Amino acid sequence: MSKSYVRALKCRECGQEYPIEPTHVCEFCFGPLEVAYDYDRLKGKFTRELIESRPQTMWRYKELLPIDGEPTVGVQNGYTPLVRARNLEKYLGVSELYIKNDSVCYPTLSFKDRVVSVALSKAVEFGFTTVACASTGNLAGSVAANAAAAGLESYVFIPHDLEQGKVLGAGIFGTKIIGIRGKYDDVNRLCSEVAGKYGWAFVNVNVRPFYAEGSKSLGYEVMEQLGWKAPKHIVVPMASGSLCTKVDKSIKEFIKLGLIEDNGTAVYGAQATGCSPISKSVKEGTDLIHPVIADTIAKSLAIGNPADGYYANRVIHESGGWAEDISDQEVVDAMKLLAEKEGIFAETAGGVTLGCAQKMIESGRLPRDESIVLCITGNGLKTQEAVLNAYAKPRIIDASLKEFDLLAQADGVK
Ligand SMILES: *Cc1c(COP(=O)(O)O)cnc(C)c1O
Ligand SMILES: [Zn+2]
């Protein structure tokens, strides 16, 4: 028998079970497939002590990640800092605020290194030698880097108009990078066809059920870093909505396995108004997701037809959370606020998370006196275009003390 605790792939709609194969839709009802585990067999064996005895990477929770053997790709990835945000607490008037800082995730500075580690380790187990993805930017970089390190061939597909940092941050690894004239949703549609024809492991198409599980590691880390406790509130940026659902799943799994107590955690979703199909559905009180044509500087979140939108909506609703969206100007303001208050330079998605949290604190949706975790998922150096005009440029002087004295005087330095 396999050492793995994975039981099957299971349809989220009709419950039909499938063997562990590179497949992602139910043959009966076209529902999405999800990895199911044998929690009963795991209970009592997967303990805090065991986890704490392992190296500080996302693989310390490997029993709850869907691979059979030891990981072979992204072995060192994950385990990013959880930062107590004291300056923002004061500024926002809240009592307990944390930042889960995946802007420094190894190796490509976004939480996508978590999902890619799992997807590529699984792809290797399945025997694939070429891996691929449809990406809004960060996924392309992560697939390219992790594939390079693992000696796999890679193809990454992106919208043609991404930020330079995202394009460079994928191309540098020697991947085959394809820019598509169109939005992410066009890229994704093409990739479904390519995946069917070429037989590659598309991390977010045919191996999506395995890929998506990698996001749970962010949630596990938050709970361990809080001292084996779930936060009362957690705010998650949403593109397809997958991360939002997997953070929720991670908490439910730790409760089921007796690793933490049920803290009644509420999950909150954040989007940019220019691409807000999920937050809109939550705010309108419906579970119907109306696809949109994305138009926002938060390109990493610009999925107009979100695959997991329905499930994210449900998680938010059932957990007692909420969703919000903010304008592009508010995204920039929040990026600056995070940088100036906490010394963290996050990408546009980070601005979305903080800005939406701020709006929900002001509206009373997020209470001021309970613990809140913000998931900051990507690095600001990759979305420089967004803030090029939002910071004070250097004042250029000669290397002369007299010239500096003039500046210091103007600044009122004594
Ligand atoms: C991909 C991405 C997300 C959200 O992804 P989901 O598709 O909702 O899981 C959030 N932040 C950043 C920076 C991303 O690249
Ligand atoms: Zn089904």
XYZ file of C-alpha atoms and ligand atoms in Angstrom:
430
model
C 0.000 0.000 0.000
C 1.119 3.527 -0.751
C 2.540 5.656 2.074
C 0.281 8.430 0.887
C -2.918 9.429 2.686
C -4.563 10.461 -0.580
C -7.688 8.411 -1.115
C -9.007 9.494 -4.508
C -9.998 12.365 -6.740
C -13.556 13.303 -5.902
C -16.105 15.378 -7.824
C -17.081 18.484 -5.850
C -20.596 18.322 -7.285
C -21.771 14.692 -7.454
C -19.191 12.988 -5.235
C -18.084 10.496 -7.893
C -14.576 9.215 -7.124
C -11.724 8.726 -9.584
C -8.257 7.162 -9.373
C -5.246 9.458 -8.993
C -4.563 10.549 -12.559
C -3.824 13.793 -14.405
C -7.476 14.721 -14.856
C -9.634 17.514 -13.487
C -13.309 17.266 -14.547
C -16.030 14.787 -13.648
C -17.114 12.641 -16.591
C -20.694 12.539 -15.318
C -21.503 16.118 -14.353
C -18.449 18.158 -15.498
C -17.874 19.290 -11.907
C -14.294 20.032 -10.771
C -12.325 17.226 -9.114
C -10.664 17.661 -5.737
C -8.141 15.536 -3.823
C -9.718 13.531 -0.977
C -7.651 12.218 1.958
C -8.030 9.409 4.456
C -8.229 11.621 7.546
C -9.190 8.745 9.851
C -5.946 6.932 9.100
C -3.990 10.144 9.601
C -5.553 11.169 12.903
C -3.168 10.791 15.832
C -0.176 10.181 13.543
C 0.143 13.709 12.167
C 1.007 15.613 15.331
C 2.345 19.069 16.231
C 5.547 17.419 17.491
C 6.112 15.588 14.208
C 5.530 18.746 12.171
C 7.784 20.860 14.414
C 10.594 18.315 14.105
C 10.832 18.867 10.354
C 12.655 21.495 8.252
C 10.883 24.851 7.883
C 9.428 24.380 4.413
C 5.883 23.823 3.145
C 6.648 20.093 3.004
C 6.529 19.760 6.800
C 2.796 19.194 6.140
C 3.439 16.623 3.395
C 0.837 14.139 4.664
C -1.800 16.694 3.579
C -0.225 17.336 0.172
C -1.107 14.989 -2.709
C 2.137 13.267 -3.619
C 3.040 9.605 -3.078
C 6.743 9.763 -2.320
C 9.118 12.499 -1.208
C 8.847 15.860 -3.031
C 11.288 16.272 -5.914
C 10.463 19.826 -7.013
C 10.489 22.906 -4.771
C 11.884 20.970 -1.835
C 12.886 24.172 -0.013
C 9.836 26.279 -0.850
C 7.385 27.923 1.504
C 7.516 28.755 5.234
C 7.422 32.508 4.858
C 7.278 34.953 7.800
C 4.099 35.855 9.658
C 4.676 39.462 10.716
C 2.880 41.259 13.559
C 1.924 44.562 11.906
C 2.116 46.944 14.890
C 2.339 50.156 12.881
C -0.667 49.272 10.747
C -2.582 48.255 13.873
C -2.138 51.767 15.204
C -2.918 53.389 11.853
C -6.048 51.313 11.177
C -7.223 51.209 14.801
C -7.266 47.419 15.185
C -5.892 45.344 18.053
C -4.250 42.312 16.418
C -3.097 42.386 12.804
C -0.689 40.022 11.039
C 0.774 39.853 7.563
C 1.504 36.481 6.014
C 4.363 37.633 3.824
C 4.499 35.479 0.705
C 6.105 38.383 -1.169
C 9.333 36.663 -0.097
C 8.340 33.109 -0.966
C 11.236 31.063 -2.372
C 12.257 31.009 -5.199
C 10.112 33.456 -7.260
C 8.626 35.777 -4.636
C 4.957 34.816 -4.794
C 2.688 32.216 -3.229
C 2.593 30.442 -6.613
C 5.797 28.643 -5.586
C 3.580 26.611 -3.241
C 1.157 25.379 -5.872
C 3.911 24.814 -8.414
C 6.011 22.727 -5.988
C 3.114 20.334 -5.583
C 2.033 20.348 -9.248
C 5.529 19.656 -10.563
C 6.376 17.045 -7.914
C 3.153 15.307 -8.925
C 3.889 15.749 -12.658
C 7.236 13.985 -12.115
C 5.440 11.126 -10.332
C 3.078 10.870 -13.299
C 6.088 10.685 -15.641
C 5.705 14.019 -17.475
C 8.845 15.660 -18.839
C 7.243 18.886 -20.145
C 5.236 21.175 -17.872
C 3.168 24.215 -18.785
C 0.681 26.773 -17.490
C -1.779 29.525 -18.319
C -0.681 32.443 -16.179
C -1.570 35.963 -15.052
C 2.169 36.423 -14.386
C 3.407 34.907 -11.159
C 2.569 31.346 -12.128
C 4.649 31.657 -15.308
C 7.714 32.710 -13.320
C 7.255 29.976 -10.769
C 6.726 27.207 -13.327
C 9.745 28.437 -15.301
C 12.069 28.586 -12.276
C 11.003 25.382 -10.589
C 11.000 23.479 -13.896
C 14.513 24.747 -14.632
C 15.765 23.573 -11.255
C 14.078 20.201 -11.718
C 15.420 19.686 -15.244
C 11.951 19.757 -16.835
C 11.037 21.395 -20.143
C 8.484 24.206 -19.786
C 6.052 26.257 -21.833
C 4.325 29.221 -20.210
C 1.404 31.117 -21.731
C 0.622 34.693 -20.647
C -1.449 37.679 -21.815
C 0.874 39.707 -24.109
C 0.642 42.920 -22.065
C 1.959 41.835 -18.653
C 4.356 43.892 -16.523
C 8.004 43.718 -17.590
C 8.988 42.210 -14.241
C 6.620 39.297 -14.747
C 7.775 38.646 -18.325
C 11.468 38.948 -17.450
C 10.822 36.965 -14.264
C 9.725 34.010 -16.375
C 11.865 34.376 -19.491
C 15.156 34.517 -17.596
C 14.802 30.832 -16.670
C 14.990 29.766 -20.313
C 11.353 28.712 -20.515
C 9.435 28.895 -23.789
C 7.247 31.910 -23.152
C 4.211 32.578 -25.330
C 2.353 35.922 -25.201
C -1.259 35.719 -26.294
C -3.081 38.695 -27.805
C -5.999 38.702 -25.400
C -6.920 38.531 -21.720
C -6.074 35.729 -19.283
C -9.414 34.099 -20.043
C -8.371 33.767 -23.709
C -5.010 32.324 -22.639
C -6.777 29.805 -20.431
C -9.133 28.705 -23.193
C -6.235 28.123 -25.567
C -4.324 26.172 -22.908
C -7.210 23.738 -22.426
C -6.928 22.921 -26.124
C -3.133 22.669 -26.036
C -3.261 20.423 -22.962
C -5.638 18.060 -24.737
C -3.479 17.895 -27.839
C 0.113 17.892 -26.565
C -0.096 15.746 -23.457
C 1.907 18.071 -21.204
C 1.318 18.623 -17.521
C -0.532 21.942 -17.467
C -0.290 22.804 -13.780
C -3.602 24.692 -13.679
C -5.472 22.607 -16.243
C -5.055 18.815 -16.212
C -3.135 18.637 -12.906
C -5.160 21.447 -11.309
C -6.595 19.294 -8.488
C -3.039 18.589 -7.243
C -1.742 22.100 -7.962
C -4.549 23.739 -5.991
C -3.761 21.693 -2.857
C -0.404 23.470 -2.567
C -2.214 26.634 -1.460
C -3.253 24.900 1.761
C 0.335 25.165 3.014
C -0.110 28.928 3.420
C -2.987 28.276 5.801
C -1.128 25.557 7.742
C 1.808 27.895 8.273
C -0.393 30.735 9.529
C -1.970 28.419 12.121
C 1.349 27.012 13.286
C 2.935 30.490 13.414
C 0.049 31.829 15.507
C 0.949 29.156 18.081
C -1.345 26.403 16.766
C -4.374 28.637 16.491
C -6.536 29.822 13.634
C -7.090 33.570 13.252
C -10.590 34.949 13.781
C -10.455 36.634 10.368
C -8.322 36.068 7.282
C -8.291 38.233 4.142
C -7.314 36.574 0.844
C -6.828 38.095 -2.630
C -8.868 36.321 -5.307
C -8.170 35.597 -8.969
C -9.691 32.192 -9.761
C -10.775 32.013 -6.108
C -8.742 28.859 -5.474
C -6.478 30.218 -2.705
C -9.550 31.445 -0.847
C -11.141 27.978 -0.837
C -7.878 26.232 0.090
C -7.161 28.483 3.060
C -10.590 27.468 4.337
C -9.880 23.785 3.642
C -6.556 23.992 5.517
C -8.298 25.277 8.644
C -11.021 22.611 8.502
C -8.369 19.884 8.093
C -6.356 21.044 11.119
C -9.560 21.089 13.183
C -10.514 17.606 11.961
C -7.069 16.250 12.847
C -7.163 17.798 16.319
C -4.207 20.116 15.646
C -6.164 23.273 16.532
C -9.486 24.220 18.045
C -12.305 25.601 15.951
C -11.979 29.366 16.242
C -14.932 30.110 13.967
C -12.556 31.646 11.403
C -14.246 33.928 8.875
C -12.709 34.108 5.384
C -12.761 37.388 3.412
C -12.081 37.867 -0.300
C -10.378 40.845 -1.959
C -10.502 41.945 -5.595
C -9.853 45.022 -7.723
C -13.062 46.702 -8.882
C -11.875 46.405 -12.506
C -12.123 42.629 -12.159
C -14.478 41.797 -9.315
C -16.887 39.036 -10.374
C -16.543 37.183 -7.042
C -16.741 40.150 -4.660
C -19.690 41.451 -6.640
C -21.563 38.166 -6.243
C -20.914 38.180 -2.481
C -22.057 41.781 -2.100
C -25.179 41.150 -4.174
C -26.038 38.104 -2.090
C -26.130 35.673 -5.005
C -23.992 32.644 -5.826
C -24.092 33.346 -9.554
C -20.772 34.570 -10.920
C -21.136 36.855 -13.944
C -17.934 36.810 -16.028
C -16.393 40.219 -16.778
C -13.745 41.621 -19.121
C -10.892 42.432 -16.752
C -9.512 45.979 -16.643
C -7.229 46.699 -13.671
C -3.572 47.264 -12.761
C -3.874 44.211 -10.466
C -3.034 41.961 -13.396
C -2.191 38.915 -11.287
C -5.828 38.895 -10.123
C -7.333 39.682 -13.535
C -9.407 36.570 -14.199
C -12.771 37.578 -15.605
C -14.292 34.097 -15.479
C -12.983 32.589 -12.221
C -12.925 28.767 -12.157
C -13.417 28.556 -8.381
C -15.558 31.659 -8.035
C -18.652 29.755 -6.997
C -16.759 27.829 -4.304
C -14.975 30.940 -3.021
C -18.340 32.680 -2.753
C -19.663 29.735 -0.747
C -16.671 29.608 1.617
C -16.992 33.334 2.294
C -20.720 33.032 2.899
C -20.592 29.901 5.073
C -17.660 31.102 7.197
C -19.389 34.405 7.962
C -16.862 36.497 6.036
C -17.354 39.118 3.349
C -15.780 40.361 0.129
C -14.770 43.793 -1.066
C -13.146 45.456 -4.067
C -11.239 48.711 -4.549
C -10.224 51.064 -7.364
C -6.784 51.037 -8.995
C -5.892 54.305 -7.221
C -6.780 52.688 -3.897
C -4.552 49.732 -4.846
C -1.591 52.093 -5.317
C -2.362 53.932 -2.065
C -2.478 50.644 -0.157
C 0.801 49.430 -1.702
C 2.413 52.634 -0.418
C 0.764 52.303 2.982
C 2.070 48.738 3.429
C 5.551 49.805 2.357
C 5.678 52.923 4.545
C 4.119 51.371 7.652
C 5.597 47.853 7.628
C 8.565 47.942 5.247
C 6.956 45.399 2.929
C 6.938 46.094 -0.811
C 4.076 44.013 -2.154
C 2.767 43.800 -5.679
C -0.607 45.152 -6.787
C -2.398 42.090 -5.347
C -0.976 43.034 -1.923
C -2.426 46.507 -2.340
C -5.764 44.887 -3.146
C -5.652 42.812 0.048
C -4.693 45.635 2.389
C -6.967 48.185 0.686
C -9.990 45.887 0.863
C -9.222 45.050 4.500
C -9.053 48.758 5.289
C -12.435 49.292 3.620
C -13.973 46.384 5.549
C -12.566 47.673 8.853
C -14.071 51.094 8.160
C -17.446 49.599 7.206
C -17.476 47.396 10.316
C -17.381 44.116 8.383
C -14.014 43.352 9.998
C -14.161 43.906 13.775
C -11.374 45.993 15.314
C -10.850 43.876 18.422
C -10.197 40.386 16.996
C -7.222 38.808 15.222
C -6.920 39.515 11.493
C -4.430 37.966 9.050
C -3.758 39.584 5.659
C -2.383 37.279 2.957
C 0.217 39.240 1.002
C 0.907 37.021 -1.976
C 3.432 38.674 -4.329
C 6.416 41.025 -4.549
C 6.347 44.692 -5.565
C 9.516 44.544 -7.645
C 7.519 42.610 -10.242
C 4.820 45.290 -10.670
C 6.933 48.463 -10.668
C 4.822 50.092 -13.385
C 1.991 50.527 -10.878
C 3.963 52.767 -8.525
C 6.511 54.496 -10.761
C 4.831 57.853 -10.154
C 3.917 57.201 -6.552
C 7.187 57.737 -4.716
C 9.672 60.589 -4.145
C 12.480 60.384 -6.723
C 16.081 60.936 -5.580
C 17.211 64.558 -5.466
C 20.443 64.678 -7.470
C 23.361 66.726 -6.112
C 27.136 66.865 -6.548
C 29.294 65.008 -4.027
C 29.586 68.202 -2.037
C 28.798 68.701 1.646
C 27.659 72.240 0.923
C 24.998 70.980 -1.505
C 23.801 68.407 0.990
C 23.648 71.055 3.726
C 21.203 72.987 1.540
C 18.956 69.934 1.163
C 19.091 69.168 4.874
C 18.179 72.772 5.639
C 15.242 72.584 3.264
C 14.127 69.391 5.083
C 14.355 71.256 8.390
C 17.125 68.961 9.719
C 18.893 70.526 12.715
C -2.482 33.851 -8.536
C -2.434 34.902 -7.498
C -3.441 35.053 -6.505
C -4.752 34.314 -6.418
O -4.885 33.149 -7.063
P -6.183 32.235 -7.090
O -6.344 31.913 -8.541
O -7.364 32.999 -6.562
O -5.834 31.062 -6.267
C -3.232 35.993 -5.515
N -2.136 36.769 -5.492
C -1.164 36.668 -6.427
C 0.008 37.581 -6.328
C -1.270 35.734 -7.439
O -0.289 35.649 -8.350
Zn -19.575 14.887 -10.877
